[in-house]
PDB file of C-alpha atoms in Angstrom:
ATOM      1  CA  MET A   1     101.103  92.876 107.107  1.00 79.00           C
ATOM      2  CA  ALA A   2     101.322  92.544 110.873  1.00 91.00           C
ATOM      3  CA  ALA A   3     104.888  93.856 110.739  1.00 93.00           C
ATOM      4  CA  ALA A   4     103.774  97.015 108.926  1.00 94.00           C
ATOM      5  CA  ASN A   5     101.062  97.631 111.510  1.00 95.00           C
ATOM      6  CA  PHE A   6     103.571  97.087 114.326  1.00 94.00           C
ATOM      7  CA  VAL A   7     106.052  99.534 112.805  1.00 95.00           C
ATOM      8  CA  ARG A   8     103.308 102.103 112.264  1.00 96.00           C
ATOM      9  CA  GLY A   9     102.115 101.758 115.855  1.00 95.00           C
ATOM     10  CA  ALA A  10     105.658 101.934 117.210  1.00 96.00           C
ATOM     11  CA  SER A  11     106.496 105.050 115.186  1.00 96.00           C
ATOM     12  CA  TYR A  12     103.241 106.699 116.299  1.00 96.00           C
ATOM     13  CA  ALA A  13     103.956 105.893 119.958  1.00 97.00           C
ATOM     14  CA  CYS A  14     107.532 107.149 119.585  1.00 96.00           C
ATOM     15  CA  GLY A  15     106.344 110.392 117.986  1.00 96.00           C
ATOM     16  CA  THR A  16     103.803 110.932 120.750  1.00 98.00           C
ATOM     17  CA  ALA A  17     106.480 110.335 123.394  1.00 97.00           C
ATOM     18  CA  VAL A  18     108.846 112.798 121.693  1.00 97.00           C
ATOM     19  CA  ILE A  19     106.151 115.491 121.544  1.00 98.00           C
ATOM     20  CA  ALA A  20     105.287 114.944 125.212  1.00 98.00           C
ATOM     21  CA  LEU A  21     108.963 115.067 126.191  1.00 97.00           C
ATOM     22  CA  MET A  22     109.557 118.285 124.258  1.00 98.00           C
ATOM     23  CA  THR A  23     106.454 119.870 125.802  1.00 98.00           C
ATOM     24  CA  TRP A  24     107.676 118.928 129.286  1.00 98.00           C
ATOM     25  CA  TRP A  25     111.189 120.209 128.521  1.00 98.00           C
ATOM     26  CA  VAL A  26     109.875 123.567 127.277  1.00 98.00           C
ATOM     27  CA  GLN A  27     107.687 123.985 130.360  1.00 97.00           C
ATOM     28  CA  THR A  28     110.545 123.187 132.751  1.00 96.00           C
ATOM     29  CA  HIS A  29     113.165 125.395 131.075  1.00 92.00           C
TER      30      HIS A  29
END
């Protein structure tokens, strides 16, 4: 199940990056 753990970690990291990017975008616009 290493693949499942990798996908879960990647999706979590991607979600965190998206939230951070949206927060930055809102603050700069």
